[in-house]
Short mmCIF file of C-alpha atoms in Angstrom, two decimals:
data_model
loop_
_atom_site.label_atom_id
_atom_site.label_comp_id
_atom_site.label_asym_id
_atom_site.label_seq_id
_atom_site.Cartn_x
_atom_site.Cartn_y
_atom_site.Cartn_z
CA MET A 1 -11.99 -20.33 -0.68
CA PHE A 2 -11.56 -20.74 3.23
CA GLU A 3 -14.31 -23.74 3.72
CA LYS A 4 -12.75 -25.85 0.56
CA ASN A 5 -9.74 -26.53 3.09
CA VAL A 6 -11.62 -26.04 6.36
CA SER A 7 -9.40 -28.91 7.83
CA MET A 8 -6.18 -27.47 6.45
CA ASN A 9 -6.66 -24.04 7.82
CA LEU A 10 -7.94 -24.27 10.75
CA LYS A 11 -5.12 -26.72 11.51
CA GLU A 12 -2.20 -23.85 10.32
CA LEU A 13 -4.38 -21.47 12.60
CA GLN A 14 -3.78 -24.15 15.46
CA ARG A 15 -0.05 -24.08 14.94
CA LEU A 16 0.42 -20.22 14.35
CA LEU A 17 -1.31 -19.61 17.42
CA GLN A 18 0.95 -22.25 19.14
CA GLN A 19 3.91 -20.98 18.23
CA GLY A 20 2.79 -17.45 19.23
CA ARG A 21 3.24 -17.16 15.02
CA TYR A 22 -0.25 -16.00 14.70
CA LYS A 23 -0.25 -12.10 13.29
CA PRO A 24 -3.82 -10.43 12.76
CA ASP A 25 -4.43 -9.46 9.12
CA PRO A 26 -5.78 -5.57 8.56
CA VAL A 27 -9.59 -5.43 8.44
CA ARG A 28 -11.46 -4.24 5.22
CA ARG A 29 -13.38 -0.88 5.61
CA HIS A 30 -16.68 -1.06 4.50
CA PHE A 31 -19.58 1.78 5.01
CA ILE A 32 -23.25 0.87 5.40
CA GLU A 33 -25.75 3.84 5.43
CA LYS A 34 -27.89 4.81 8.49
CA GLU A 35 -31.46 6.10 9.16
CA ASN A 36 -30.10 9.66 8.95
CA GLY A 37 -28.62 9.08 5.81
CA LYS A 38 -24.88 9.30 7.32
CA LEU A 39 -22.51 6.65 6.98
CA ARG A 40 -21.41 3.93 9.28
CA PRO A 41 -17.73 2.47 8.66
CA LEU A 42 -17.56 -1.03 9.75
CA GLY A 43 -14.27 -3.11 9.57
CA ILE A 44 -14.81 -6.93 8.20
CA PRO A 45 -11.97 -9.07 9.65
CA THR A 46 -10.66 -11.82 7.12
CA ILE A 47 -12.52 -15.25 7.91
CA ARG A 48 -9.27 -16.51 9.58
CA ASP A 49 -9.34 -13.48 12.03
CA ARG A 50 -12.84 -14.32 12.85
CA VAL A 51 -12.58 -17.70 13.37
CA CYS A 52 -9.96 -16.95 16.01
CA GLN A 53 -11.81 -14.06 17.27
CA GLN A 54 -15.16 -16.56 17.90
CA ALA A 55 -13.02 -18.93 19.91
CA VAL A 56 -11.31 -16.30 21.97
CA ARG A 57 -14.97 -14.77 22.98
CA GLN A 58 -16.63 -18.44 23.75
CA ILE A 59 -13.80 -18.54 26.43
CA ILE A 60 -13.70 -15.13 27.89
CA GLU A 61 -17.11 -14.12 27.28
CA PRO A 62 -18.52 -15.89 30.27
CA ILE A 63 -16.22 -14.10 32.71
CA PHE A 64 -17.38 -10.69 31.33
CA GLU A 65 -20.60 -11.62 31.14
CA GLN A 66 -21.43 -11.97 35.23
CA ASP A 67 -20.03 -8.97 35.85
CA PHE A 68 -22.40 -6.96 33.08
CA TYR A 69 -25.13 -4.58 34.51
CA TYR A 70 -28.38 -6.00 34.25
CA TYR A 71 -30.06 -3.34 31.90
CA SER A 72 -27.11 -3.35 29.57
CA PHE A 73 -29.05 -5.31 26.68
CA GLY A 74 -27.27 -4.98 23.48
CA PHE A 75 -25.30 -8.24 21.69
CA ARG A 76 -25.77 -10.94 25.41
CA ALA A 77 -27.28 -13.92 25.22
CA GLY A 78 -30.91 -14.03 26.44
CA TYR A 79 -31.15 -9.71 25.98
CA SER A 80 -32.63 -8.30 23.51
CA ALA A 81 -33.85 -4.49 21.95
CA HIS A 82 -37.53 -5.34 22.97
CA GLN A 83 -36.52 -6.01 26.26
CA ALA A 84 -34.97 -2.38 26.48
CA ILE A 85 -37.87 -1.13 25.32
CA ASN A 86 -40.04 -2.47 27.54
CA THR A 87 -38.32 -1.73 30.75
CA ILE A 88 -38.30 1.91 29.45
CA ARG A 89 -42.30 1.73 29.24
CA ARG A 90 -42.44 0.20 32.23
CA ALA A 91 -40.46 2.98 34.11
CA LYS A 92 -42.58 5.59 32.25
CA ARG A 93 -45.73 3.65 33.88
CA GLY A 94 -43.72 3.42 37.56
CA GLY A 95 -43.57 7.79 36.95
CA TYR A 96 -40.43 8.08 35.51
CA LYS A 97 -41.31 11.85 33.42
CA TYR A 98 -38.17 12.70 32.44
CA VAL A 99 -35.25 11.09 29.81
CA VAL A 100 -31.38 11.75 29.52
CA ASP A 101 -31.27 10.80 25.59
CA LEU A 102 -27.57 9.90 25.42
CA ASP A 103 -25.54 10.44 21.97
CA ILE A 104 -21.97 9.24 22.27
CA MET A 105 -19.97 10.59 19.65
CA SER A 106 -18.32 7.91 16.90
CA PHE A 107 -18.10 5.71 19.94
CA PHE A 108 -16.20 2.32 18.41
CA ASP A 109 -14.06 4.19 16.54
CA GLU A 110 -12.42 6.41 19.78
CA ILE A 111 -12.20 3.99 21.99
CA PRO A 112 -9.01 4.45 23.80
CA HIS A 113 -6.76 1.47 23.73
CA GLU A 114 -4.90 1.90 26.60
CA TYR A 115 -7.67 2.01 28.98
CA LEU A 116 -9.93 -0.61 27.45
CA MET A 117 -7.14 -3.31 27.85
CA GLU A 118 -6.97 -1.95 30.87
CA LYS A 119 -10.89 -3.20 31.97
CA VAL A 120 -9.91 -6.35 29.48
CA HIS A 121 -6.87 -7.04 32.17
CA GLU A 122 -8.40 -6.96 35.07
CA ARG A 123 -10.29 -10.09 34.69
CA ILE A 124 -8.11 -11.89 31.93
CA THR A 125 -4.35 -12.15 32.98
CA ASP A 126 -3.12 -14.60 30.08
CA GLY A 127 -0.39 -12.78 28.11
CA LYS A 128 -1.38 -14.75 24.88
CA VAL A 129 -4.96 -13.69 24.84
CA LEU A 130 -4.03 -10.57 25.79
CA THR A 131 -1.48 -10.07 23.11
CA LEU A 132 -4.05 -11.44 20.25
CA ILE A 133 -6.64 -8.74 21.84
CA ARG A 134 -4.79 -5.74 21.48
CA GLY A 135 -3.49 -7.55 17.77
CA TRP A 136 -6.97 -7.27 16.80
CA LEU A 137 -7.10 -3.48 17.88
CA THR A 138 -4.12 -2.48 16.16
CA ALA A 139 -3.99 -4.60 12.67
CA GLY A 140 -5.13 -1.35 11.15
CA PHE A 141 -7.55 -1.37 7.98
CA MET A 142 -7.66 -1.19 4.36
CA GLU A 143 -9.90 1.17 2.36
CA GLY A 144 -9.53 0.19 -1.19
CA ASP A 145 -5.69 -0.32 -1.79
CA GLN A 146 -4.55 2.22 0.84
CA PHE A 147 -3.58 0.61 4.59
CA HIS A 148 -4.50 2.78 7.67
CA GLU A 149 -3.28 2.14 11.02
CA THR A 150 -5.49 1.94 14.27
CA GLU A 151 -4.34 3.92 17.17
CA VAL A 152 -7.58 4.21 18.83
CA GLY A 153 -11.26 2.35 18.49
CA SER A 154 -12.73 -0.73 18.26
CA PRO A 155 -13.56 -1.78 14.59
CA GLN A 156 -17.46 -2.67 14.51
CA GLY A 157 -17.88 -5.86 12.13
CA GLY A 158 -15.50 -8.02 14.30
CA ASP A 159 -16.91 -10.71 16.62
CA LEU A 160 -15.33 -9.36 19.70
CA SER A 161 -16.45 -5.45 19.06
CA GLN A 162 -19.45 -6.02 20.86
CA LEU A 163 -17.85 -7.80 23.74
CA LEU A 164 -15.69 -4.88 23.97
CA ALA A 165 -17.88 -2.77 23.98
CA ASN A 166 -20.18 -3.96 26.58
CA LEU A 167 -16.93 -4.19 28.44
CA TYR A 168 -15.82 -0.61 28.11
CA LEU A 169 -19.02 0.76 29.55
CA ASN A 170 -19.67 -1.48 31.85
CA HIS A 171 -18.04 1.21 34.03
CA PHE A 172 -20.31 3.85 33.04
CA ASP A 173 -23.73 1.45 33.98
CA TRP A 174 -22.20 0.91 37.02
CA GLY A 175 -20.92 4.14 38.16
CA MET A 176 -24.40 5.52 37.45
CA LYS A 177 -25.86 2.78 39.30
CA GLU A 178 -23.74 3.82 42.25
CA LYS A 179 -24.85 7.33 41.80
CA GLY A 180 -28.53 6.15 42.36
CA PHE A 181 -29.10 6.72 38.51
CA ALA A 182 -31.30 4.39 36.12
CA VAL A 183 -29.45 3.48 32.97
CA VAL A 184 -31.29 1.50 29.89
CA ARG A 185 -28.19 0.56 27.53
CA TYR A 186 -27.82 -1.12 24.40
CA ALA A 187 -24.26 -0.62 22.94
CA ASP A 188 -23.51 2.49 22.48
CA ASP A 189 -27.12 3.60 22.26
CA ALA A 190 -28.36 4.95 26.20
CA VAL A 191 -30.97 6.69 27.94
CA ILE A 192 -31.36 7.88 31.58
CA LEU A 193 -34.79 8.05 33.30
CA ARG A 194 -35.74 10.24 35.91
CA LYS A 195 -38.96 11.69 37.46
CA THR A 196 -38.15 15.05 37.85
CA LYS A 197 -36.17 17.68 35.28
CA GLU A 198 -33.49 18.18 37.86
CA GLN A 199 -32.58 15.05 38.45
CA ALA A 200 -32.36 14.56 34.74
CA LYS A 201 -30.43 17.62 34.51
CA GLU A 202 -28.11 16.05 37.79
CA ALA A 203 -27.79 12.80 35.97
CA TYR A 204 -26.56 14.48 32.19
CA ARG A 205 -24.07 15.82 34.59
CA ALA A 206 -23.01 12.79 36.27
CA ALA A 207 -22.75 10.87 32.80
CA LYS A 208 -20.48 13.26 30.97
CA ILE A 209 -18.00 12.94 33.80
CA ILE A 210 -17.59 9.01 33.56
CA LEU A 211 -17.92 8.91 29.60
CA GLU A 212 -16.05 12.31 28.88
CA ASP A 213 -13.78 12.16 32.19
CA GLU A 214 -12.90 8.92 32.99
CA LEU A 215 -13.66 7.03 29.98
CA ARG A 216 -12.34 9.35 27.09
CA LEU A 217 -15.00 9.31 25.17
CA ARG A 218 -17.20 12.14 23.96
CA ILE A 219 -20.77 13.17 24.46
CA HIS A 220 -22.87 15.21 21.68
CA PRO A 221 -23.15 18.57 22.77
CA GLU A 222 -26.11 19.02 20.44
CA LYS A 223 -28.30 15.49 20.23
CA THR A 224 -27.44 14.84 24.04
CA LYS A 225 -30.83 16.45 25.77
CA VAL A 226 -32.73 16.37 28.62
CA VAL A 227 -36.31 15.79 27.24
CA HIS A 228 -39.82 15.14 28.55
CA PHE A 229 -41.98 11.89 27.77
CA ASP A 230 -44.55 14.71 26.16
CA GLU A 231 -41.49 15.81 24.20
CA GLY A 232 -40.85 12.45 22.38
CA PHE A 233 -37.34 10.57 22.04
CA ARG A 234 -36.02 8.11 19.96
CA PHE A 235 -34.27 5.05 21.13
CA LEU A 236 -33.30 1.79 19.11
CA GLY A 237 -35.30 2.54 15.70
CA PHE A 238 -38.44 3.44 18.00
CA ASN A 239 -40.21 6.81 18.65
CA PHE A 240 -41.37 7.43 22.31
CA TRP A 241 -43.98 10.04 22.81
CA ARG A 242 -46.50 10.40 25.62
CA ASP A 243 -47.99 6.70 26.46
CA TYR A 244 -47.15 5.90 22.84
CA LEU A 245 -44.40 3.48 21.04
CA ILE A 246 -44.33 5.04 17.51
CA LEU A 247 -42.28 2.54 14.93
CA PRO A 248 -41.18 5.11 12.09
CA ASP A 249 -42.71 5.02 8.62
CA ALA A 250 -39.17 3.66 7.25
CA LYS A 251 -39.43 0.61 9.44
CA VAL A 252 -43.13 0.02 8.24
CA LYS A 253 -42.03 0.34 4.54
CA LYS A 254 -39.51 -2.31 5.21
CA TYR A 255 -41.16 -4.68 6.92
CA LYS A 256 -44.20 -4.27 4.47
CA ASP A 257 -41.84 -4.96 1.71
CA LYS A 258 -40.33 -8.08 3.49
CA ILE A 259 -43.73 -9.88 3.55
CA ARG A 260 -44.32 -9.07 -0.16
CA SER A 261 -41.33 -10.69 -1.32
CA VAL A 262 -42.03 -13.72 1.30
CA THR A 263 -45.58 -13.94 1.38
CA PRO A 264 -47.68 -15.50 -1.70
CA VAL A 265 -49.87 -13.06 -3.29
CA ASP A 266 -53.30 -14.55 -1.84
CA ASN A 267 -52.28 -13.78 1.52
CA LYS A 268 -50.67 -10.37 1.31
CA VAL A 269 -53.45 -8.59 1.12
CA GLU A 270 -54.73 -9.82 4.76
CA ILE A 271 -51.26 -9.45 6.25
CA LEU A 272 -50.44 -6.17 5.28
CA THR A 273 -53.92 -4.98 6.44
CA LYS A 274 -53.73 -6.49 9.76
CA CYS A 275 -49.70 -4.64 9.73
CA SER A 276 -51.72 -1.11 9.05
CA ARG A 277 -54.31 -1.61 11.39
CA ASN A 278 -51.92 -2.39 14.34
#
């Protein structure tokens, strides 16, 4: 519907922005199932708000990008999950034997607005842009026909949410770096690599102080743990165990199903056989 009258809609959006009359709409709450069977809440903005968010992102992202930690791999141009995985594998070969497997509870839903806006304001001083970002954070959400206010959190699903997440956790990245700890992070998934168990425990304590005391987030007390590579741990959907990187059966099945859906019958047996061998 937006695209049918795209020229008129964009001109109207531009007019509202110029006049200071633009007001973000509440996002639509939608749930997707995670690998563990639990539901992850998404906040889907209207097309109008997505257009405006993307326009703002294109302007401010290069400003923040130059400050971001070099081992932050999530939702950044030129960075990928595979690079994060390879970084961990290189660290293992370099003698890092222990991992602090971090789990931040409900990260996107619990980012404090005031602390986040302080991080934004360190680089962005334009009052109109700051008002826009705050407006998206506080627009609320609709679940069914029920409106809910948002006093904390940055809704996953918006064009700005990943950038704001990286901006907020950049303090953690560099804070750990200053203390001498190597962090590999992809959005809110992070691991800290150490060579001894004592160093890993020290890193855990440092991470807890930065995340909970300085950023007002919560570390999951049971899921966050210090592990040896031989014990194994999970990161970005991969299982690390000793010198092996294991793709879970569910992901293998999903990949094979995708191959079946797009591959001619004559080629399926050969391709799926190669996948199984690899």
